[in-house]
Short mmCIF file of C-alpha atoms in Angstrom, two decimals:
data_model
loop_
_atom_site.label_atom_id
_atom_site.label_comp_id
_atom_site.label_asym_id
_atom_site.label_seq_id
_atom_site.Cartn_x
_atom_site.Cartn_y
_atom_site.Cartn_z
CA MET A 1 40.33 87.78 -25.45
CA GLY A 2 42.71 85.08 -24.45
CA ASP A 3 45.77 83.98 -26.13
CA PRO A 4 45.22 80.85 -28.05
CA ALA A 5 47.75 78.12 -26.79
CA GLY A 6 50.51 77.83 -29.22
CA ALA A 7 49.96 81.29 -30.98
CA ALA A 8 53.20 81.96 -32.46
CA HIS A 9 54.98 85.32 -31.35
CA HIS A 10 57.88 87.35 -32.25
CA MET A 11 59.23 87.92 -28.86
CA LEU A 12 62.17 90.47 -28.17
CA THR A 13 64.19 89.49 -25.10
CA VAL A 14 65.72 92.85 -23.69
CA LEU A 15 68.57 92.43 -21.33
CA PRO A 16 70.74 94.96 -19.72
CA SER A 17 73.90 93.52 -21.49
CA ALA A 18 75.24 90.40 -23.03
CA GLU A 19 77.48 89.97 -20.02
CA ARG A 20 77.29 86.49 -18.61
CA THR A 21 75.20 87.32 -15.49
CA GLY A 22 72.17 85.75 -13.94
CA PRO A 23 69.73 87.12 -15.84
CA GLY A 24 71.32 86.60 -19.21
CA VAL A 25 72.04 83.00 -18.53
CA MET A 26 68.46 82.67 -17.41
CA ALA A 27 66.87 84.38 -20.59
CA LEU A 28 69.25 82.01 -22.69
CA ASP A 29 68.13 79.05 -21.19
CA LEU A 30 64.57 80.18 -21.75
CA VAL A 31 65.18 81.14 -25.23
CA ARG A 32 66.59 77.85 -26.03
CA TRP A 33 63.52 76.06 -24.40
CA LEU A 34 61.33 78.21 -26.25
CA HIS A 35 63.10 77.38 -29.55
CA ARG A 36 62.40 73.56 -28.53
CA GLU A 37 59.06 73.74 -27.15
CA ARG A 38 57.47 76.68 -29.23
CA PRO A 39 59.20 76.37 -32.54
CA GLY A 40 56.78 78.58 -34.20
CA TRP A 41 57.94 81.58 -32.28
CA SER A 42 60.83 83.84 -33.65
CA HIS A 43 63.25 85.53 -31.58
CA SER A 44 65.21 88.65 -31.34
CA THR A 45 67.42 90.23 -28.78
CA LEU A 46 67.97 93.73 -27.43
CA PHE A 47 71.17 94.31 -25.39
CA VAL A 48 70.21 97.83 -23.66
CA GLY A 49 73.91 98.57 -22.52
CA ALA A 50 76.54 96.74 -24.30
CA GLY A 51 77.34 93.45 -25.93
CA GLY A 52 79.35 90.63 -24.50
CA ASP A 53 79.96 86.92 -23.94
CA LEU A 54 76.31 85.81 -24.53
CA ASP A 55 75.96 87.69 -27.82
CA ALA A 56 76.93 84.84 -29.99
CA ASP A 57 74.69 82.38 -28.11
CA PHE A 58 71.56 84.75 -28.61
CA ALA A 59 72.42 85.25 -32.14
CA ALA A 60 72.18 81.53 -32.77
CA HIS A 61 68.27 82.01 -32.16
CA GLY A 62 67.61 85.43 -34.11
CA PRO A 63 68.94 88.84 -34.81
CA THR A 64 70.72 90.84 -31.87
CA LEU A 65 71.14 94.62 -31.33
CA VAL A 66 72.98 96.63 -28.91
CA ALA A 67 71.11 99.82 -28.19
CA GLY A 68 74.03 101.73 -26.41
CA PRO A 69 73.50 105.47 -26.39
CA ASP A 70 70.08 104.90 -28.15
CA ALA A 71 68.74 103.85 -24.73
CA PRO A 72 69.67 106.81 -22.49
CA PHE A 73 70.06 106.45 -18.91
CA ARG A 74 69.53 110.14 -17.64
CA GLU A 75 66.99 112.67 -17.94
CA GLY A 76 68.96 115.57 -16.76
CA ARG A 77 67.84 118.10 -14.39
CA ARG A 78 64.03 118.67 -14.36
CA GLY A 79 63.75 116.40 -17.59
CA SER A 80 66.24 118.82 -19.62
CA ARG A 81 67.43 115.84 -21.61
CA ARG A 82 64.09 114.57 -22.81
CA PRO A 83 64.05 115.90 -26.19
CA LEU A 84 67.47 114.32 -26.78
CA ASN A 85 66.20 111.23 -25.42
CA ALA A 86 63.11 111.28 -27.43
CA VAL A 87 65.61 111.39 -30.54
CA ALA A 88 67.67 108.45 -29.31
CA HIS A 89 64.50 106.38 -28.73
CA ARG A 90 62.96 107.04 -32.20
CA ARG A 91 66.53 105.87 -33.81
CA LEU A 92 66.20 102.67 -31.63
CA ARG A 93 62.62 102.40 -32.60
CA ARG A 94 63.71 102.55 -36.22
CA ARG A 95 66.36 99.93 -35.73
CA LEU A 96 64.11 97.62 -33.96
CA ALA A 97 61.56 97.94 -36.90
CA ALA A 98 64.12 96.44 -39.21
CA LEU A 99 63.80 93.19 -37.08
CA GLY A 100 60.07 92.87 -38.43
CA PRO A 101 56.76 92.95 -36.45
CA ILE A 102 57.52 92.13 -32.71
CA ASP A 103 54.41 91.52 -30.74
CA LEU A 104 55.86 90.43 -27.34
CA ALA A 105 58.65 92.00 -25.41
CA HIS A 106 60.34 89.90 -22.46
CA VAL A 107 62.21 92.60 -20.52
CA HIS A 108 64.67 91.51 -18.00
CA CYS A 109 65.72 93.76 -15.01
CA ALA A 110 64.18 97.21 -14.19
CA GLY A 111 67.01 99.22 -15.49
CA SER A 112 66.10 97.71 -19.12
CA MET A 113 62.98 99.88 -19.05
CA ARG A 114 64.88 102.84 -20.22
CA ALA A 115 64.63 101.19 -23.62
CA HIS A 116 60.84 100.86 -23.30
CA PRO A 117 59.76 104.07 -25.16
CA ALA A 118 61.66 102.54 -28.25
CA LEU A 119 59.93 99.28 -27.99
CA PRO A 120 57.46 98.43 -30.84
CA ALA A 121 53.67 98.39 -29.96
CA ALA A 122 53.99 94.88 -28.26
CA ARG A 123 52.89 93.47 -25.03
CA THR A 124 55.63 93.83 -22.33
CA LEU A 125 56.49 91.40 -19.50
CA LEU A 126 58.80 93.09 -17.18
CA HIS A 127 60.90 90.22 -15.28
CA VAL A 128 62.49 91.41 -12.28
CA HIS A 129 65.64 90.04 -10.99
CA GLU A 130 66.96 92.44 -8.56
CA LEU A 131 66.03 93.67 -4.88
CA ALA A 132 66.66 97.35 -3.75
CA VAL A 133 70.22 97.71 -5.19
CA GLY A 134 68.65 97.56 -8.63
CA LEU A 135 65.32 98.96 -7.90
CA ASP A 136 66.62 102.09 -6.01
CA LEU A 137 70.40 102.68 -6.04
CA HIS A 138 71.27 101.40 -9.72
CA LEU A 139 67.87 102.41 -11.38
CA GLY A 140 68.22 105.62 -13.68
CA PRO A 141 65.67 108.13 -14.04
CA VAL A 142 64.51 107.09 -17.22
CA ALA A 143 63.87 103.54 -16.39
CA ARG A 144 62.15 104.76 -13.12
CA ARG A 145 59.72 106.57 -15.13
CA HIS A 146 58.75 103.81 -17.12
CA LEU A 147 58.68 101.15 -14.54
CA GLY A 148 55.00 101.02 -14.29
CA ALA A 149 54.62 100.94 -18.02
CA ALA A 150 54.75 97.11 -18.41
CA ASP A 151 51.61 95.04 -19.08
CA ARG A 152 52.73 92.45 -16.36
CA TYR A 153 55.55 91.52 -14.11
CA LEU A 154 57.18 88.51 -13.04
CA ALA A 155 59.44 88.40 -9.85
CA VAL A 156 62.25 85.85 -9.16
CA SER A 157 61.47 85.63 -5.43
CA GLU A 158 58.69 86.60 -3.04
CA ALA A 159 61.35 89.34 -1.61
CA VAL A 160 61.62 90.63 -5.10
CA GLY A 161 57.99 90.88 -5.61
CA ALA A 162 57.40 92.61 -2.42
CA THR A 163 60.28 94.94 -3.22
CA LEU A 164 58.83 95.89 -6.57
CA VAL A 165 55.14 96.41 -5.38
CA ASP A 166 56.65 98.73 -2.75
CA ARG A 167 58.10 100.98 -5.32
CA CYS A 168 55.46 100.36 -8.09
CA PRO A 169 52.23 99.73 -6.36
CA THR A 170 50.45 99.26 -9.75
CA ALA A 171 52.33 96.30 -10.34
CA ALA A 172 50.52 94.47 -7.65
CA GLY A 173 47.53 93.16 -9.70
CA ARG A 174 49.71 92.17 -12.67
CA LEU A 175 52.44 90.19 -10.68
CA ASP A 176 53.45 86.56 -10.94
CA ILE A 177 56.34 85.10 -8.85
CA THR A 178 58.62 82.26 -10.51
CA SER A 179 62.20 81.53 -9.24
CA GLU A 180 65.15 81.82 -11.42
CA MET A 181 66.33 78.32 -13.05
CA ALA A 182 69.20 76.48 -13.75
CA ASP A 183 70.40 73.80 -16.32
CA PRO A 184 71.11 70.83 -14.12
CA ALA A 185 73.82 69.89 -16.82
CA ARG A 186 75.92 72.77 -15.43
CA SER A 187 75.86 71.13 -12.03
CA GLY A 188 77.30 67.90 -12.91
CA GLY A 189 80.81 66.66 -13.39
CA PRO A 190 83.53 64.55 -11.88
CA ALA A 191 85.00 65.42 -8.47
CA ASP A 192 88.63 65.61 -9.23
CA ARG A 193 90.09 67.52 -6.11
CA ASP A 194 93.43 66.78 -7.26
CA ALA A 195 92.88 68.86 -10.52
CA LEU A 196 91.51 71.70 -8.32
CA GLY A 197 94.26 71.46 -6.04
CA CYS A 198 92.19 70.54 -3.05
CA ALA A 199 93.36 67.90 -0.48
CA PRO A 200 91.14 65.05 -0.32
CA ASP A 201 90.26 65.49 3.17
CA ALA A 202 89.71 69.20 2.86
CA VAL A 203 86.24 70.68 4.02
CA VAL A 204 85.66 72.84 0.92
CA VAL A 205 83.36 75.60 1.16
CA LEU A 206 82.41 77.25 -2.03
CA MET A 207 81.08 80.58 -3.29
CA THR A 208 80.76 82.09 -6.75
CA GLY A 209 80.20 85.63 -8.09
CA VAL A 210 81.45 88.88 -8.76
CA ARG A 211 83.41 90.54 -5.82
CA ASN A 212 81.75 93.73 -4.71
CA TRP A 213 79.79 95.27 -1.76
CA ARG A 214 76.48 93.24 -2.72
CA LYS A 215 78.33 89.70 -2.48
CA ALA A 216 80.38 90.90 0.48
CA PRO A 217 83.68 89.00 0.13
CA GLU A 218 84.89 90.42 3.58
CA LEU A 219 82.09 88.51 5.17
CA PHE A 220 83.21 85.17 3.39
CA VAL A 221 86.74 85.81 4.91
CA ARG A 222 85.20 86.67 8.40
CA THR A 223 83.00 83.54 8.16
CA ALA A 224 86.26 81.41 7.28
CA LEU A 225 88.32 82.75 10.11
CA ALA A 226 85.22 82.12 12.64
CA ALA A 227 84.93 78.62 11.32
CA ARG A 228 88.55 77.91 11.90
CA HIS A 229 88.38 79.52 15.43
CA ALA A 230 85.36 77.30 16.21
CA ALA A 231 86.84 73.94 14.69
CA PRO A 232 90.51 74.39 14.30
CA GLU A 233 90.92 70.61 13.76
CA MET A 234 88.99 70.64 10.48
CA PRO A 235 91.09 71.05 7.19
CA TRP A 236 88.92 74.17 6.03
CA ARG A 237 89.56 75.57 2.43
CA PHE A 238 87.21 78.35 1.46
CA VAL A 239 87.11 78.83 -2.12
CA TRP A 240 85.68 81.83 -4.08
CA LEU A 241 85.20 81.67 -7.92
CA GLY A 242 84.92 84.52 -9.81
CA GLY A 243 85.43 88.47 -9.90
CA ALA A 244 88.50 90.58 -10.10
CA ALA A 245 91.43 90.92 -7.52
CA ASP A 246 90.30 93.32 -4.81
CA GLY A 247 90.88 94.66 -1.55
CA VAL A 248 89.90 91.50 0.15
CA GLU A 249 92.13 89.28 -1.93
CA ALA A 250 94.93 91.76 -1.06
CA ALA A 251 94.30 91.61 2.53
CA VAL A 252 94.07 87.87 2.65
CA ALA A 253 97.63 87.50 0.80
CA ALA A 254 98.95 90.13 2.72
CA THR A 255 98.14 88.46 6.26
CA GLY A 256 98.84 84.88 5.49
CA LEU A 257 95.39 83.56 5.15
CA ASP A 258 95.74 82.11 1.82
CA ASP A 259 95.87 78.55 3.48
CA LEU A 260 92.47 79.28 4.48
CA VAL A 261 90.81 81.23 1.82
CA THR A 262 91.63 81.16 -1.90
CA PHE A 263 90.08 83.51 -4.60
CA LEU A 264 90.10 82.16 -8.14
CA PRO A 265 88.89 83.88 -11.48
CA HIS A 266 85.67 83.18 -12.89
CA HIS A 267 84.96 79.43 -14.11
CA HIS A 268 82.89 79.28 -17.08
CA GLU A 269 82.51 75.69 -16.10
CA VAL A 270 81.56 75.41 -12.43
CA GLY A 271 80.30 71.85 -12.35
CA PRO A 272 83.71 70.22 -11.16
CA TRP A 273 84.07 72.92 -8.38
CA LEU A 274 80.44 71.83 -7.30
CA ALA A 275 81.27 68.29 -7.35
CA ALA A 276 84.33 68.84 -5.32
CA ALA A 277 82.75 71.04 -2.81
CA ASP A 278 81.29 70.05 0.43
CA VAL A 279 78.88 73.12 1.22
CA PHE A 280 77.98 76.22 -0.69
CA LEU A 281 78.31 79.57 1.29
CA LEU A 282 76.36 82.74 0.13
CA THR A 283 77.61 85.83 1.98
CA ALA A 284 75.64 88.40 -0.09
CA ARG A 285 74.03 91.12 1.81
CA GLU A 286 71.31 91.19 -1.08
CA ASP A 287 70.50 88.72 -3.75
CA ALA A 288 67.51 88.40 -5.69
CA HIS A 289 67.87 84.53 -6.36
CA PRO A 290 71.21 83.57 -7.58
CA ILE A 291 71.59 80.87 -10.02
CA SER A 292 74.49 79.68 -8.27
CA VAL A 293 72.57 78.75 -5.52
CA ILE A 294 70.38 76.53 -7.40
CA GLU A 295 73.26 75.08 -9.14
CA ALA A 296 74.61 74.17 -5.74
CA ALA A 297 71.53 72.61 -4.63
CA LEU A 298 71.44 70.44 -7.67
CA ALA A 299 74.92 69.31 -7.03
CA GLY A 300 73.71 68.07 -3.54
CA LEU A 301 75.50 70.85 -1.75
CA PRO A 302 73.81 72.18 1.52
CA VAL A 303 73.43 76.08 1.30
CA VAL A 304 74.27 78.37 4.26
CA THR A 305 73.01 81.88 3.53
CA PHE A 306 72.30 85.05 5.00
CA ALA A 307 68.53 85.82 5.28
CA SER A 308 68.08 87.71 2.24
CA GLY A 309 66.09 87.09 -1.10
CA GLY A 310 65.49 83.99 -3.04
CA ALA A 311 68.38 81.92 -1.48
CA ALA A 312 66.82 82.12 1.82
CA GLU A 313 63.29 81.27 0.34
CA GLN A 314 64.81 78.27 -1.43
CA VAL A 315 66.74 76.92 1.77
CA ARG A 316 63.48 77.48 3.90
CA ALA A 317 61.28 75.88 1.37
CA SER A 318 63.59 72.93 0.87
CA GLY A 319 65.25 72.18 4.23
CA GLY A 320 68.49 72.14 2.12
CA GLY A 321 70.66 74.35 4.21
CA VAL A 322 70.85 76.96 7.05
CA VAL A 323 69.74 80.58 6.84
CA VAL A 324 71.37 82.86 9.44
CA PRO A 325 70.65 86.65 10.04
CA PHE A 326 72.85 89.40 8.14
CA PRO A 327 75.88 89.71 8.92
CA ASP A 328 76.08 86.98 11.45
CA THR A 329 79.40 85.50 10.41
CA ALA A 330 79.75 83.57 13.66
CA GLY A 331 76.35 82.08 13.14
CA ALA A 332 77.27 81.05 9.50
CA ALA A 333 80.52 79.60 10.76
CA ALA A 334 78.58 77.53 13.28
CA ALA A 335 76.31 76.19 10.66
CA LEU A 336 79.48 75.07 8.42
CA VAL A 337 80.89 73.40 11.66
CA THR A 338 77.91 71.23 12.19
CA LEU A 339 77.61 70.30 8.59
CA ALA A 340 81.39 69.65 8.52
CA ARG A 341 81.56 67.52 11.35
CA ASP A 342 78.53 65.12 10.26
CA ALA A 343 78.86 63.83 6.96
CA THR A 344 75.69 61.84 7.19
CA HIS A 345 73.63 65.25 8.17
CA ARG A 346 75.50 66.94 5.47
CA ALA A 347 74.42 64.34 3.02
CA GLN A 348 70.77 64.47 4.21
CA VAL A 349 70.50 68.24 4.00
CA GLY A 350 72.15 68.05 0.48
CA ARG A 351 69.66 65.70 -0.60
CA ARG A 352 66.64 67.56 0.68
CA GLY A 353 67.90 70.63 -1.38
CA ARG A 354 68.64 68.45 -4.48
CA GLU A 355 65.34 67.00 -4.45
CA HIS A 356 63.67 70.42 -4.16
CA ALA A 357 65.58 71.96 -6.81
CA THR A 358 65.14 68.98 -9.19
CA ALA A 359 61.35 69.40 -8.78
CA HIS A 360 61.13 73.02 -8.85
CA LEU A 361 63.97 75.01 -9.87
CA VAL A 362 65.21 73.51 -13.18
CA THR A 363 64.49 74.97 -16.58
CA GLU A 364 61.98 72.13 -17.14
CA ALA A 365 60.09 73.07 -14.31
CA VAL A 366 60.30 76.73 -14.38
CA ALA A 367 60.26 77.57 -18.12
CA PRO A 368 56.70 76.52 -18.46
CA GLN A 369 55.57 78.97 -15.84
CA VAL A 370 57.54 81.79 -17.50
CA LEU A 371 55.95 80.69 -20.98
CA ALA A 372 52.43 81.04 -19.08
CA ALA A 373 53.52 84.49 -18.02
CA LEU A 374 54.36 85.27 -21.32
CA GLU A 375 51.13 83.98 -22.80
CA ARG A 376 49.18 85.93 -20.15
CA THR A 377 50.93 89.07 -21.15
CA ALA A 378 50.40 88.59 -24.86
CA ALA A 379 46.74 88.09 -24.08
CA SER A 380 46.39 90.96 -21.61
CA MET B 1 79.26 116.77 25.74
CA THR B 2 78.11 113.73 23.98
CA THR B 3 80.69 110.93 23.55
CA THR B 4 80.82 110.07 19.96
CA VAL B 5 82.22 107.10 18.06
CA VAL B 6 82.68 107.75 14.36
CA LEU B 7 83.11 104.82 11.88
CA VAL B 8 85.04 105.81 8.83
CA PRO B 9 85.17 103.32 5.85
CA PRO B 10 87.30 103.76 2.66
CA ALA B 11 85.87 106.06 0.13
CA GLY B 12 83.78 104.15 -2.66
CA SER B 13 82.17 101.63 -0.57
CA TRP B 14 80.95 99.49 -3.54
CA ASP B 15 84.34 98.45 -4.42
CA ALA B 16 86.14 98.99 -1.37
CA PRO B 17 85.38 96.33 1.13
CA ALA B 18 85.32 97.45 4.91
CA LEU B 19 84.10 95.61 8.05
CA THR B 20 81.89 98.74 8.98
CA ILE B 21 78.67 96.76 9.44
CA GLU B 22 80.16 94.14 11.77
CA VAL B 23 82.20 96.82 13.67
CA ALA B 24 78.74 98.74 14.21
CA ARG B 25 77.00 95.72 15.27
CA GLY B 26 79.55 95.04 17.75
CA LEU B 27 79.76 98.43 19.18
CA ALA B 28 76.02 98.83 19.44
CA ALA B 29 76.01 95.69 21.56
CA SER B 30 78.90 96.75 23.59
CA LEU B 31 78.58 100.54 24.12
CA PRO B 32 76.20 102.33 26.58
CA ALA B 33 73.22 103.81 24.85
CA ALA B 34 74.39 107.50 25.78
CA VAL B 35 77.40 106.99 23.25
CA ALA B 36 76.53 107.99 20.04
CA ILE B 37 77.63 106.05 17.08
CA THR B 38 77.98 107.81 13.75
CA TRP B 39 78.82 106.16 10.28
CA TRP B 40 80.58 108.61 8.10
CA ALA B 41 79.37 108.30 4.49
CA PRO B 42 79.85 111.35 2.27
CA GLY B 43 78.45 110.92 -1.20
CA ALA B 44 75.04 109.72 -2.17
CA GLU B 45 76.01 106.11 -2.91
CA ASP B 46 78.13 105.48 0.02
CA ALA B 47 75.38 106.81 2.25
CA TRP B 48 72.85 104.63 0.67
CA LEU B 49 74.91 101.41 1.25
CA ALA B 50 75.53 102.53 4.81
CA ALA B 51 71.57 102.98 5.45
CA HIS B 52 70.90 99.81 3.48
CA ASP B 53 73.28 97.89 6.11
CA LEU B 54 71.78 99.41 9.05
CA THR B 55 68.22 98.93 8.09
CA ALA B 56 69.13 95.15 7.36
CA THR B 57 70.46 94.94 10.75
CA GLY B 58 68.07 96.86 12.76
CA LEU B 59 70.57 99.16 13.83
CA ALA B 60 69.07 102.27 11.88
CA GLY B 61 67.77 103.65 15.03
CA ARG B 62 71.05 103.17 16.79
CA VAL B 63 73.61 104.37 14.37
CA ALA B 64 73.33 107.68 12.47
CA VAL B 65 74.64 108.37 8.94
CA ALA B 66 76.50 111.56 8.41
CA ARG B 67 76.61 112.59 4.84
CA ASP B 68 78.57 115.90 5.24
CA THR B 69 82.02 116.01 3.21
CA THR B 70 83.60 117.07 6.47
CA PRO B 71 83.98 114.46 9.12
CA PRO B 72 81.69 114.72 12.25
CA PRO B 73 83.11 115.55 15.58
CA ALA B 74 84.49 112.42 16.97
CA THR B 75 85.68 111.24 20.57
CA VAL B 76 86.86 108.15 18.93
CA THR B 77 87.50 107.67 15.25
CA VAL B 78 87.46 104.25 13.96
CA HIS B 79 88.81 103.17 10.61
CA THR B 80 86.96 100.06 9.31
CA GLY B 81 88.92 99.45 6.22
CA LEU B 82 90.71 96.08 5.72
CA ALA B 83 94.32 97.50 5.71
CA ALA B 84 96.03 100.20 8.15
CA LEU B 85 96.15 103.01 5.24
CA ASP B 86 92.43 102.33 4.11
CA GLY B 87 89.84 104.80 5.30
CA ARG B 88 89.32 108.51 4.60
CA SER B 89 91.88 110.89 6.57
CA ALA B 90 89.59 111.67 9.30
CA ASP B 91 92.09 111.87 12.00
CA HIS B 92 94.55 114.06 10.18
CA GLY B 93 94.49 117.80 11.11
CA ARG B 94 91.60 117.48 13.21
CA PRO B 95 90.96 120.35 15.52
CA ASP B 96 89.48 118.27 18.15
CA ARG B 97 92.64 115.80 18.23
CA SER B 98 90.17 112.79 18.67
CA SER B 99 91.66 109.25 19.20
CA ALA B 100 91.96 107.08 16.13
CA VAL B 101 91.99 103.27 15.85
CA GLY B 102 91.78 100.84 13.17
CA ILE B 103 92.03 97.66 11.64
CA GLY B 104 95.90 96.54 10.93
CA ARG B 105 97.11 99.03 13.41
CA ASP B 106 97.19 100.06 17.30
CA GLY B 107 97.58 96.34 17.78
CA VAL B 108 94.25 95.18 16.05
CA GLY B 109 94.99 92.52 13.88
CA PRO B 110 93.37 91.84 10.11
CA PHE B 111 89.83 91.20 10.13
CA ALA B 112 89.92 91.26 13.75
CA VAL B 113 86.40 93.02 14.26
CA GLU B 114 86.15 91.62 17.97
CA ASP B 115 89.55 93.07 19.07
CA LEU B 116 88.77 96.32 17.37
CA VAL B 117 85.34 96.45 19.30
CA ALA B 118 87.10 95.89 22.66
CA VAL B 119 89.77 98.39 21.79
CA VAL B 120 86.84 101.11 21.17
CA SER B 121 85.10 100.20 24.04
CA GLY B 122 88.28 100.62 26.35
CA MET B 123 88.85 104.06 24.64
CA VAL B 124 85.17 105.09 25.27
CA ALA B 125 85.44 104.16 28.78
CA ASP B 126 88.58 106.15 29.30
CA ALA B 127 87.28 109.10 27.51
CA THR B 128 84.04 108.99 29.70
CA ASP B 129 85.90 108.62 32.91
CA VAL B 130 87.96 111.85 32.12
#
């Protein structure tokens, strides 16, 4: 039996936490879009691990809950914690029942499947936003056991889909691929280099994100050094927005490289930085499909990225940048030099990326595909 | 006896940045195939991260990952952390008194992967001559 077009659902959005991460931002954009396009739907939100910045935004569209210990991570040796976990899941199921009848669960991130045993008798769409780090390294035993329990799956890039099917072969026949999406309003803003402390003639290379092994800030610095070595006449300025101070920042400061590389705290409004930058550089060794790369393309920035995940797929599909093998920092630097030296070429590449992103990667283009996947799930 | 270069990043690789994969890539390109290269990564997470990088670069068949808590025997120990003090103390109190080198020490500048690879290659050549 098919799901009639426009049938109203009570959808439970399930997120790992309410922190302002890519999946959370994407889920919030979707809920806002659904609020406009499907006004008959009602929404509730479950944060599996912890609350955070986005809690109030989701609360504007319906009740929110934080599961905390009621969504256990571990099972213990040989499943020794399973009775305790069952008690926790029953507690969470009672709390969810107080939200009213829920018939559709949109679960973001594989790790959130640790809450699956507590979900109401609703159809479940698992929206996978991660590659091997999320599907192997950080996936807890409870979530791993329930990874195959969703009714349908949505992966944010071809690479994510392949990685998921490799770990969960039963997902193969129930999988759709839709990219991450971005609100173009976040990529706008005036280019005021003065206010950002950038010289008017600087070649500004931007990267945004947390700083840890996955995003590889050390390769960002190595690429900066290689670019300066290859083109010392260029007034390079490499800026990384986001993340807490780390060993890379300390090493840059201790070795007098801060005229070349600047680390700044997270900026909620990244638009002015995108407007001020010349090129976006993604040094992540693994990234499912970062929203920052879509925002950069929407701002008309060429993207230089290592060959990993959705960013590489986006650049290859759009011609809006350069993909180099991981961890070829000299290759990334060579691509930056080519783009920096030829403003016309840079503008052409940026335009291609913007046209592709505007057509395929904005909320208005992607949200209908997610809605179709949700409706297929409801009808499954 | 096999000549072995052991790469030693700081503990806790998720939050402790190091240049290990670039060093491994440089050494794999410059050292003879008979020289063994081992990445010391005790602990499940560090070993997983090392294996991930080696697979991503096609070096999994060239560079071995050692998971033991005691450092593996080395002809040359290479500290791959960003600063001179980074890295497990693999070269202190070792019975084999292997040579050690690292970023920010031994004449190797900060972030200078190519210089480090050249120094290690020279040390390996010397050790092999002996």
